[in-house]
Coordinates of C-alpha atoms in Angstrom, one line a residue:
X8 CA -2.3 -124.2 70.3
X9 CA -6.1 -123.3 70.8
X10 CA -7.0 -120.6 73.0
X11 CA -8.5 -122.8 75.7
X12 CA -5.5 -125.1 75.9
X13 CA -3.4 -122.2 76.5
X14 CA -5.8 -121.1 79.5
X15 CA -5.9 -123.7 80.6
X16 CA -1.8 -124.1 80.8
X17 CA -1.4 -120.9 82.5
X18 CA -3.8 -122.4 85.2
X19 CA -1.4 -125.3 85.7
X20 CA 1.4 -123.4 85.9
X21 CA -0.1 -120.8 88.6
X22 CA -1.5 -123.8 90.9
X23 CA 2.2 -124.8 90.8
X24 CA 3.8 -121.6 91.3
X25 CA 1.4 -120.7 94.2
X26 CA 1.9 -123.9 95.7
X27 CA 5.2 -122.9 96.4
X28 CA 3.6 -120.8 98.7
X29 CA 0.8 -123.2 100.7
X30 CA 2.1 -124.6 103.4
X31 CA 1.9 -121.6 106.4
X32 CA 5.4 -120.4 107.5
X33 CA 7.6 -123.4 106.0
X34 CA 10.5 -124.2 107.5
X35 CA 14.0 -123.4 106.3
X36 CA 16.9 -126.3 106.6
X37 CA 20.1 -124.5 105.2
X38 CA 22.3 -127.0 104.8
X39 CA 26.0 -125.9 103.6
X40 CA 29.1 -127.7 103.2
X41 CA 33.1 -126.3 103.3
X42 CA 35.1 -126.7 100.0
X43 CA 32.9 -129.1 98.0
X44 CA 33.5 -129.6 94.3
X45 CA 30.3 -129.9 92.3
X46 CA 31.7 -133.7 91.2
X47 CA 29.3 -135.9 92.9
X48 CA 27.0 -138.8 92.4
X49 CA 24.5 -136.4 91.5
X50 CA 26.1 -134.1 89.2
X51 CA 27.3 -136.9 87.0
X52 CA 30.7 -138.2 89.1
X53 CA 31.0 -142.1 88.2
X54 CA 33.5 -142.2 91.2
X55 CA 32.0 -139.9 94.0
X56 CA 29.7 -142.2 96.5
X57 CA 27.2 -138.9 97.7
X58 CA 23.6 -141.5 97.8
X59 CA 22.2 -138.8 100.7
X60 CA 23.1 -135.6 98.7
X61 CA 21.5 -137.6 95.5
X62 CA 18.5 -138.4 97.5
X63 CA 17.9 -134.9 98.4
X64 CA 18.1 -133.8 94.6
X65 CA 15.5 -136.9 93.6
X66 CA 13.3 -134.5 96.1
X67 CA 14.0 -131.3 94.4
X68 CA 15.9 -129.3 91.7
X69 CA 19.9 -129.8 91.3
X70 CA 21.3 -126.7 89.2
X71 CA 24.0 -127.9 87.2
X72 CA 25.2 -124.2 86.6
X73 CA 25.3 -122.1 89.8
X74 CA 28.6 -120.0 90.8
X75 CA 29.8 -118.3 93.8
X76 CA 30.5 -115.0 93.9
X77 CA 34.4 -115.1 95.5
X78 CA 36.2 -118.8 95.8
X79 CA 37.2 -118.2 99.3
X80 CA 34.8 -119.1 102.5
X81 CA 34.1 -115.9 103.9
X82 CA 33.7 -113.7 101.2
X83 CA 31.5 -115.7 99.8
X84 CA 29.5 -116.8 103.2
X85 CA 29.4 -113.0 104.0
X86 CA 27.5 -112.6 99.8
X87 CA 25.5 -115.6 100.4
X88 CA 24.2 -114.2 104.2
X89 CA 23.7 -110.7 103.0
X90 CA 22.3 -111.2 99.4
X91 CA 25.1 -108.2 98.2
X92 CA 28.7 -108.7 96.0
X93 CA 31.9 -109.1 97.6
X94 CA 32.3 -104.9 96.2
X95 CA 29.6 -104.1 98.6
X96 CA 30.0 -105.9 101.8
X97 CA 34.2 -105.7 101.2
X98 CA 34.8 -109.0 102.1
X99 CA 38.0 -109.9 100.5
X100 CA 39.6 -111.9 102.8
X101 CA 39.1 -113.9 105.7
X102 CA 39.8 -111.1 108.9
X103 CA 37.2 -108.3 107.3
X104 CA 33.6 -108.8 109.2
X105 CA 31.0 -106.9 106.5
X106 CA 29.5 -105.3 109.5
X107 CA 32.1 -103.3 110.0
X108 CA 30.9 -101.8 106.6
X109 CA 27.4 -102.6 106.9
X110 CA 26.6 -102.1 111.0
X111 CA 22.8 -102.5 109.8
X112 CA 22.8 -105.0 106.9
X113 CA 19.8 -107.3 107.5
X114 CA 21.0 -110.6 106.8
X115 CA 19.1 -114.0 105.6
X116 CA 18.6 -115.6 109.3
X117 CA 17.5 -112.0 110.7
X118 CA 15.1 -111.4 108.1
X119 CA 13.2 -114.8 109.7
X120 CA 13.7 -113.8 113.2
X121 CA 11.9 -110.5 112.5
X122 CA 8.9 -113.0 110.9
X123 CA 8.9 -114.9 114.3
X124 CA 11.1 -117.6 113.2
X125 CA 13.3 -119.7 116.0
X126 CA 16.5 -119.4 114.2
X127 CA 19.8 -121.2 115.0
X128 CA 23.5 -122.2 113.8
X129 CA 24.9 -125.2 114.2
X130 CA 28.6 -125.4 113.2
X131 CA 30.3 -123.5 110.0
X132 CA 27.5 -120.9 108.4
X133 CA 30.0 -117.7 108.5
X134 CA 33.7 -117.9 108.2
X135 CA 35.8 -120.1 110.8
X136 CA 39.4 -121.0 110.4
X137 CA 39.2 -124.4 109.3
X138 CA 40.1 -126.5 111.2
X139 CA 41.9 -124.1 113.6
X140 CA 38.8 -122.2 114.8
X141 CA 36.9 -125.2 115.0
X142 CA 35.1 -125.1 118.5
X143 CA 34.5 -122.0 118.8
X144 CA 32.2 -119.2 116.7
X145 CA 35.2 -117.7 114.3
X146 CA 34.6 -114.7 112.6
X147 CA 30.4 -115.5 113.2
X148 CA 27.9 -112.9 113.3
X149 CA 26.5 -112.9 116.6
X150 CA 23.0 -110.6 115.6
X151 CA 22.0 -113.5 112.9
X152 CA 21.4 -116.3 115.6
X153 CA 19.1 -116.7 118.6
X154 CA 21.0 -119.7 119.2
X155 CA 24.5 -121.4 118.0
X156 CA 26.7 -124.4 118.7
X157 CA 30.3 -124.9 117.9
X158 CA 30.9 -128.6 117.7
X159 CA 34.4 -130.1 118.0
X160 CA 35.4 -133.8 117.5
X161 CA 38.1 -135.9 117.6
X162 CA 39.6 -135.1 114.2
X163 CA 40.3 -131.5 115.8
X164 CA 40.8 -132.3 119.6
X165 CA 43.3 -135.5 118.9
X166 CA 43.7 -136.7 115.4
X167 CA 45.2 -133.7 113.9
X168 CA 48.8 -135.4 115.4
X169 CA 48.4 -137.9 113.2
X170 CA 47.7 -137.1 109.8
X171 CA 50.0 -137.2 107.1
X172 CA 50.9 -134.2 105.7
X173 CA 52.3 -133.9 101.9
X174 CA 52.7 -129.9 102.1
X175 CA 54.6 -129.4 105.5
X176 CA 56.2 -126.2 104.2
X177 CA 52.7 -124.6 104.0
X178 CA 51.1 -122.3 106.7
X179 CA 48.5 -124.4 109.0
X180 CA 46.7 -127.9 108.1
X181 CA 44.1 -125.6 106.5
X182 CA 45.7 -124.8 103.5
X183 CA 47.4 -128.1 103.3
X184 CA 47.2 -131.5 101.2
X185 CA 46.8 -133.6 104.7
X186 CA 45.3 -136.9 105.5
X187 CA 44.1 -139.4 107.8
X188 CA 42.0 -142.3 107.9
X189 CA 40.9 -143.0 110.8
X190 CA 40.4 -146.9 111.7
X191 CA 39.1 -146.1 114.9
X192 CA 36.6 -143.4 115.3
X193 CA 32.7 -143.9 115.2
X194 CA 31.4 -141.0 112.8
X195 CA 29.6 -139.1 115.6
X196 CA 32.9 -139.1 117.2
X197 CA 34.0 -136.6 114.4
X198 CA 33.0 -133.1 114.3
X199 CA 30.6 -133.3 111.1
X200 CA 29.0 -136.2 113.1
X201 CA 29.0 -133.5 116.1
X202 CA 27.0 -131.4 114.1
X203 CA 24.6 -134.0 112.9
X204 CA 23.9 -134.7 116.0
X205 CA 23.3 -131.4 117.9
X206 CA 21.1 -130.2 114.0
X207 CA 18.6 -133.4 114.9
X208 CA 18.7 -132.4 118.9
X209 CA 17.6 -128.9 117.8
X210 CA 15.0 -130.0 115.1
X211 CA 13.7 -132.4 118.1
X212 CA 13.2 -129.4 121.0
X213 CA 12.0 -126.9 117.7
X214 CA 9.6 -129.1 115.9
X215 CA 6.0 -127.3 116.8
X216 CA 7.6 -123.9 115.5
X217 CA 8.6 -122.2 112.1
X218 CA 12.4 -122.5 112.2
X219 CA 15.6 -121.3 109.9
X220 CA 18.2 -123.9 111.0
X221 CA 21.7 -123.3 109.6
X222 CA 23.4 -126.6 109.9
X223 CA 27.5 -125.9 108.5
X224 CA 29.4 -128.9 107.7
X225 CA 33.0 -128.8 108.1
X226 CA 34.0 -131.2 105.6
X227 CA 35.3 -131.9 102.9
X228 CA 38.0 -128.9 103.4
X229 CA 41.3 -130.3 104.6
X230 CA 42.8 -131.6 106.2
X231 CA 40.9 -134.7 105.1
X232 CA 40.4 -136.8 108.2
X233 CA 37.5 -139.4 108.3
X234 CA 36.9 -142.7 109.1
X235 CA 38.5 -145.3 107.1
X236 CA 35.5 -146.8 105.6
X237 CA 35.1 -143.7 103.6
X238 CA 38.8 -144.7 102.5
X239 CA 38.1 -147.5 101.4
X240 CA 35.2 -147.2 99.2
X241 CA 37.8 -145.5 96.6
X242 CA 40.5 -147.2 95.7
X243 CA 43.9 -145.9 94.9
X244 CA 44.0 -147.4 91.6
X245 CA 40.5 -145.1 90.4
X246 CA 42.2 -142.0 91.2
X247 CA 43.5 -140.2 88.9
X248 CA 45.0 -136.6 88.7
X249 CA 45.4 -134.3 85.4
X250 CA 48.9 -134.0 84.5
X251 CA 49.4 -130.3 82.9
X252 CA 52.6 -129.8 80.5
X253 CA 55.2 -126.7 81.9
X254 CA 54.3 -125.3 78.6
X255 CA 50.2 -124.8 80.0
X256 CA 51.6 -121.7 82.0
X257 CA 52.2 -119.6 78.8
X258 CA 49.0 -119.5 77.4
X259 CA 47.4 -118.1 80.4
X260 CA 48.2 -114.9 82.6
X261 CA 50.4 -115.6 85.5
X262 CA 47.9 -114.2 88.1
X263 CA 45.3 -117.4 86.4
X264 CA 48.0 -120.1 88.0
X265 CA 49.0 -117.7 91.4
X266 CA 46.9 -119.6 93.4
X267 CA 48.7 -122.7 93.9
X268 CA 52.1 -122.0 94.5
X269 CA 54.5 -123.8 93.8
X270 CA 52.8 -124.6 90.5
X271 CA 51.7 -127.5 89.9
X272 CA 50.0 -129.0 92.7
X273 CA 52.6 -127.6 95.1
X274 CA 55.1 -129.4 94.0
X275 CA 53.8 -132.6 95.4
X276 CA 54.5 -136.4 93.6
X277 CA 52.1 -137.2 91.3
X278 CA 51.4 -140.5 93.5
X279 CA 50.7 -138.0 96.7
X280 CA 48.2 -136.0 94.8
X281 CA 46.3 -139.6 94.0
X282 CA 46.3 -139.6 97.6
X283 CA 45.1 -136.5 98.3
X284 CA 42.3 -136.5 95.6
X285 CA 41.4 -140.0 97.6
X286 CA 41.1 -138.4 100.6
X287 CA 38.9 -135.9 99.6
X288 CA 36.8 -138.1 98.1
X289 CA 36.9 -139.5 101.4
X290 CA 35.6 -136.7 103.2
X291 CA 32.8 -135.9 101.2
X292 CA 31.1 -139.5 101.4
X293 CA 31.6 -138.6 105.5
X294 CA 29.9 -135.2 105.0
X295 CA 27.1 -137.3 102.9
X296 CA 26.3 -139.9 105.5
X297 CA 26.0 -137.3 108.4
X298 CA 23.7 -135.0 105.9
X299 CA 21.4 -138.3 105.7
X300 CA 21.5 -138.8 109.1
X301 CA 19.9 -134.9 109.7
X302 CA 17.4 -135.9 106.5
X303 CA 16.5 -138.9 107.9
X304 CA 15.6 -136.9 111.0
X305 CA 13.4 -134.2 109.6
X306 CA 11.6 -136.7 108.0
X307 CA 11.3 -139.2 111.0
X308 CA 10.0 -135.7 112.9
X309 CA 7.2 -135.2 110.1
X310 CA 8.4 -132.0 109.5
X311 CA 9.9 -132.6 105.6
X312 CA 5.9 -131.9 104.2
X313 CA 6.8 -128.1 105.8
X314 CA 10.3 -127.8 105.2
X315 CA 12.2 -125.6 102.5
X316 CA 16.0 -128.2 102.2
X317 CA 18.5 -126.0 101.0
X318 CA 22.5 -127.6 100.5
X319 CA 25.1 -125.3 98.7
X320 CA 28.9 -125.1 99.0
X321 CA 30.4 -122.2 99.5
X322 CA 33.0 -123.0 96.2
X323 CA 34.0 -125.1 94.1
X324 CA 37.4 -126.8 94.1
X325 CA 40.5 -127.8 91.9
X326 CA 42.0 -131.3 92.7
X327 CA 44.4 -130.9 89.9
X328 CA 42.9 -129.2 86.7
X329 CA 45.8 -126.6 85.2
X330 CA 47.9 -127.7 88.1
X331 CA 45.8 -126.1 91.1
X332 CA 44.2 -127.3 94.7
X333 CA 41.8 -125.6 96.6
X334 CA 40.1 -122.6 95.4
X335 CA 40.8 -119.1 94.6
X336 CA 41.0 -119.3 91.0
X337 CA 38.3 -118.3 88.2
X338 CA 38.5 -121.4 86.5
X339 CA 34.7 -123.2 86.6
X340 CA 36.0 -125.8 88.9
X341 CA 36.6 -122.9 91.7
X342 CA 33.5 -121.0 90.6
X343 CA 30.9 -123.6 89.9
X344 CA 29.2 -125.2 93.4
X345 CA 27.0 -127.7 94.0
X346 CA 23.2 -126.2 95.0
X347 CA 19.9 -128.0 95.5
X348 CA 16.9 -126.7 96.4
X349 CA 14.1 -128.8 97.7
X350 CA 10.9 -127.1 98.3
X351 CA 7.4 -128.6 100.2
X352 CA 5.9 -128.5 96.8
X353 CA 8.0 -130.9 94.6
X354 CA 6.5 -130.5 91.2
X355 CA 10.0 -130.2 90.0
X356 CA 11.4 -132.9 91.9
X357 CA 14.1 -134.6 90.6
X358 CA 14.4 -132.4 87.7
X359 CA 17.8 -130.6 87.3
X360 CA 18.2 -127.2 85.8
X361 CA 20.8 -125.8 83.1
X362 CA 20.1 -121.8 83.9
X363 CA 23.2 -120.1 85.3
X364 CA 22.4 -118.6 88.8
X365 CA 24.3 -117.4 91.6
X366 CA 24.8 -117.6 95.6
X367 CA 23.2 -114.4 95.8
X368 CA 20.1 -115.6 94.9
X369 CA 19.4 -117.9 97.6
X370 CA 18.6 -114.6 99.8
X371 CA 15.5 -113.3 97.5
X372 CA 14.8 -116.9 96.8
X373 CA 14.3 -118.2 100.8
X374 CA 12.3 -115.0 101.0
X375 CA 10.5 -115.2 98.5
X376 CA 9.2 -118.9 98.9
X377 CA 8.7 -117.9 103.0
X378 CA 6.7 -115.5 101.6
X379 CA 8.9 -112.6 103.5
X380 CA 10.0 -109.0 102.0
X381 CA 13.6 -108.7 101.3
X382 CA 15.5 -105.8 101.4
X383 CA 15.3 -104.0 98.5
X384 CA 17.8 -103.7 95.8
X385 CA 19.2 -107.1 96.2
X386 CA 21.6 -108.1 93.3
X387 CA 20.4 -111.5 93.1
X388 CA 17.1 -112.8 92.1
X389 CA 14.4 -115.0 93.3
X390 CA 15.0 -118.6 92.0
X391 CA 11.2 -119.8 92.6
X392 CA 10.8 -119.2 88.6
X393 CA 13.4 -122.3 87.9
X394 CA 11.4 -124.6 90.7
X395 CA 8.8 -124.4 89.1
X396 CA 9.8 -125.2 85.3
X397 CA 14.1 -125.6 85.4
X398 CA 14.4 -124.8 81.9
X399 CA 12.6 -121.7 82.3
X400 CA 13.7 -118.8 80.0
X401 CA 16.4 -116.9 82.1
X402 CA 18.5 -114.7 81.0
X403 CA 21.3 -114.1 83.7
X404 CA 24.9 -114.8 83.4
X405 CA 27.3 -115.5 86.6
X406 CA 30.0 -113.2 88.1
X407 CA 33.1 -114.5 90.4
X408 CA 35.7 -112.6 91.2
X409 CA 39.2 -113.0 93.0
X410 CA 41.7 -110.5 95.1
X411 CA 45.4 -111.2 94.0
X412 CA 48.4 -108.8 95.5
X413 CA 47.3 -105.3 94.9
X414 CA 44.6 -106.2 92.3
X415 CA 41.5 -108.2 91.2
X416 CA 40.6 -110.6 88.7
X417 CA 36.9 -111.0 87.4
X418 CA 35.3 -113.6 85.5
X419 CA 31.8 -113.9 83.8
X420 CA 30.3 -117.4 82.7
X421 CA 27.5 -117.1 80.3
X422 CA 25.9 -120.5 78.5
X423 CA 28.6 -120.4 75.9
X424 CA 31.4 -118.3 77.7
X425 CA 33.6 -117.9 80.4
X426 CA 35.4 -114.9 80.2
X427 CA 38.5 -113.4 82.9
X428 CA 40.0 -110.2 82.8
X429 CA 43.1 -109.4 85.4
X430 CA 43.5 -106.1 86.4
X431 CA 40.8 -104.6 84.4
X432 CA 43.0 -106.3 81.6
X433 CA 46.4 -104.8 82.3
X434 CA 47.3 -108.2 83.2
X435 CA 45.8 -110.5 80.9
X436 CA 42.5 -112.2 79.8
X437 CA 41.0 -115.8 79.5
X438 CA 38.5 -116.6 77.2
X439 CA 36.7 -120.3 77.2
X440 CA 34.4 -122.0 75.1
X441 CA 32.8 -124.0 77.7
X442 CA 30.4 -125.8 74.7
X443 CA 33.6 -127.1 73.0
X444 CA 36.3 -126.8 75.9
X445 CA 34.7 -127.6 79.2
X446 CA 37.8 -128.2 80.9
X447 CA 39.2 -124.8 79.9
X448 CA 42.4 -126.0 78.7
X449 CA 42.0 -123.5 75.5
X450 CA 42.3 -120.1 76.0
X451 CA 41.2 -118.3 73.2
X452 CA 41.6 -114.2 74.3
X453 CA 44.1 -113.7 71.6
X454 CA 42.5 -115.3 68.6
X455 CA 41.6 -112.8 66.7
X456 CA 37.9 -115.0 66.0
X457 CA 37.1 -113.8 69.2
X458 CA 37.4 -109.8 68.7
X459 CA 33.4 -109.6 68.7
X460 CA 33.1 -112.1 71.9
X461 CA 35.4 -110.8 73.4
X462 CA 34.6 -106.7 73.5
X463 CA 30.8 -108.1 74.2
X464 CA 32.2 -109.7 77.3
X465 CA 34.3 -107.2 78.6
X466 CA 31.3 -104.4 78.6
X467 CA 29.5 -107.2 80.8
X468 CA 32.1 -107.3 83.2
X469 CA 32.3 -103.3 83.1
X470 CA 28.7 -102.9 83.8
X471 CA 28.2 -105.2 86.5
X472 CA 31.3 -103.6 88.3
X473 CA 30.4 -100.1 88.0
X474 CA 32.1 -99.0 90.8
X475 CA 35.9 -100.3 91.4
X476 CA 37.7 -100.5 94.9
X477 CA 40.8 -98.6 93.7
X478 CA 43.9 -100.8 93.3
X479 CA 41.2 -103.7 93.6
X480 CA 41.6 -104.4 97.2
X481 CA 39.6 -103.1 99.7
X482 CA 40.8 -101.2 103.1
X483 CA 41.5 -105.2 104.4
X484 CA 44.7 -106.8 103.0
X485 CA 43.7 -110.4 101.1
X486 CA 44.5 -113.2 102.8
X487 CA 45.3 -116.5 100.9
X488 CA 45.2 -119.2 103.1
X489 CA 42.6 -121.1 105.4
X490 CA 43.7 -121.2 109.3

């Protein structure tokens, strides 16, 4: 390539990359979700109906690889809000606040209140007790919101009765395989539609100002409760579940399958997990519809031209794979989220991106596109590189971590690898080709191929945990189990 070409290629690319940064103050609409598994319309799901959540990625980049840092909501809320590792705001569980830890953290929201920002909650952002604390602010953090609303519909004020509940011997609805459809209900009847409604109201009364509005979906975390017509677009007879041999519990550490117990699938028919898997799917065509209804609104306002769209899960989600539900496992289906980011600037849009990145990176990233100063010595790192060209060189692998009894389990995913290690090792390892084995069904830590791999990935795990909460549980005592 000829000297002038490649001038005039780094011109290109600056334009873009400081177009990022034109429009004055853009606005921020950080729009999260509870529990959603990265299988949707957009991520390559022939099944999962998500057209508003595929709209939003035709307007900016998907990443097919990003990870949370702890499958669990409020440790990983509290990493995504501070832009810092579960090891350093403590979170483990879901009754530690990381300010008792961190009284003066700075988190995302007050970083745009100090730039003059009107900045608001509406619904789930920080942990709640789904769906037992929904209504009220749960375990929020007051100092991060000039503003907040705690919607409650009828799926928590009357329908709760009523569902169907394949897991009765489990503690509270939110950490239970429970259904409903309702045949009733209109969809702003429901919380999620509760929250649609009050996001537009405040996008209405804010529209002349820079804002950071936090808009946290409730669904699709159980107990699945929606309106039938979100039933009935899957039927029964499309679902299936993986059925996982008793013999798949030897080749992996116990603490791997300690998650869902009983093992597998809590002991549930194989015909009630079908129905369970249905109704989740259920709930996230719900979630979609009311996330279009808030799109459809910022761009009815004129305010999409100005406004940074941000939608992330907090986790992913098993619905079956090696016999688990819900989250709290290292497996890629618990680790791996779904995360768009759709800037003003859209010469990236529709593009997706294969880099690994993290939760943690939405913090420097926000900032940095707002044009803001973080606080320094932020783990993550600004994502604004990857908007600009998705296959950009990056170099950055993805840490996830988990709190058993009395000790922790930590993964790594790099492109070719997943590696686990329980208890520093004392109580196993996992190690995934994720090129050949994408469903991790072979674990390959005792092959003696994988000496090499295998010591490489252990020193990555070392040195990005360079300093260990003894026993692997901080001063809070893990809690397994939504409220």
């Amino acid at each position: 390539m000829n000297l002038a070409r490649r001038l005039g290629l780094f011109v290109v690319t600056l334009a873009c990359y400081a177009g990022l940064h034109a429009a004055e103050k853009p606005n921020v609409l950080f729009i999260a979700v509870d529990d959603m598994n990265a299988d949707l319309g957009c991520y390559g799901s022939a099944i999962v109906k998500s057209p508003n959540i595929d709209r939003l990625a035709t307007e900016g980049v998907r990443f097919d690889r990003a990870y949370c840092q702890f499958p669990l909501c409020s440790p990983s809320r509290s990493s995504i809000m501070t832009g810092l590792r579960p090891d350093q705001t403590r979170v483990f569980d879901l009754a530690y606040h990381f300010r008792t830890g961190l009284p003066e953290v700075v988190t995302l929201p007050q970083l745009f209140t100090k730039a003059g920002y009107y900045v608001a909650r509406v619904g789930k952002i920080y942990h709640y007790g789904n769906p037992g604390d929904i209504g009220t602010s749960g375990l929020d953090d007051p100092a991060s919101w000039q503003e907040f609303v705690n919607p409650a519909g009828l799926d928590k004020t009357t329908l709760e009765a009523d569902v169907i509940n394949f897991t009765p011997q489990r503690a509270g609805l939110g950490s239970s395989l429970a259904l409903y459809a309702d045949p009733k209900g209109r969809d702003e009847d429901h919380t999620d539609g509760k929250v649609a409604t009050e996001a537009i109201r405040l996008l209405e009364k804010h529209k002349t100002e820079p804002f950071f509005l936090a808009v946290g979906f409730y669904k699709p975390h159980c107990p699945y409760i929606a309106p039938k017509k979100y039933f009935d677009l899957y039927p029964l007879e499309e679902i299936e579940v993986p059925i996982v041999g008793a013999d798949y519990a030897k080749t992996v550490p116990a603490p791997a399958l300690a998650s869902t117990k009983p093992w597998p699938n809590f002991g549930v028919t194989h015909e009630e997990a079908r129905r369970a898997k249905q109704a989740y799917y259920a709930a996230i065509s719900f979630v979609d519809a009311q996330i279009g209804r808030v799109l459809d609104a910022l761009q009815k306002l004129g305010l999409r031209e100005n406004t940074i769209v941000v939608f992330w899960s907090d986790h992913g989600y098993e619905l079956g794979e090696h016999g688990l539900w819900f989250k709290q496992s290292c497996f890629e289906d618990s680790a791996r989220v779904p995360l768009i980011i759709a800037p003003p600037e859209r010469k990236s849009a529709g593009q997706s991106s294969p880099r690994l990145v993290e939760l943690i990176d939405l913090y420097p990233t926000l900032a940095d596109l707002a044009g803001l100063k973080p606080p320094a010595a932020l783990p993550g790192q600004s994502l604004r590189p990857l908007l600009v060209r998705p296959d950009a060189a990056w170099d950055r692998p993805a840490f996830t971590q988990v709190e058993r009894a009395g000790f922790a389990g930590w993964s790594v995913r790099t492109p070719k690898w997943r590696y686990t290690e329980w208890d520093e090792g004392k109580r196993g390892e996992e190690l995934y080709d994720e090129t050949n084995d994408p469903r991790e069904l072979a674990n390959l830590a005792r092959d003696p191929k994988s000496t090499a791999v295998l010591a490489e990935l252990k020193q990555l795990v070392k040195k990005n945990w360079p300093v260990r909460v003894t026993g692997g549980v901080a001063p809070n005592k893990a809690a397994p189990t939504e409220r």
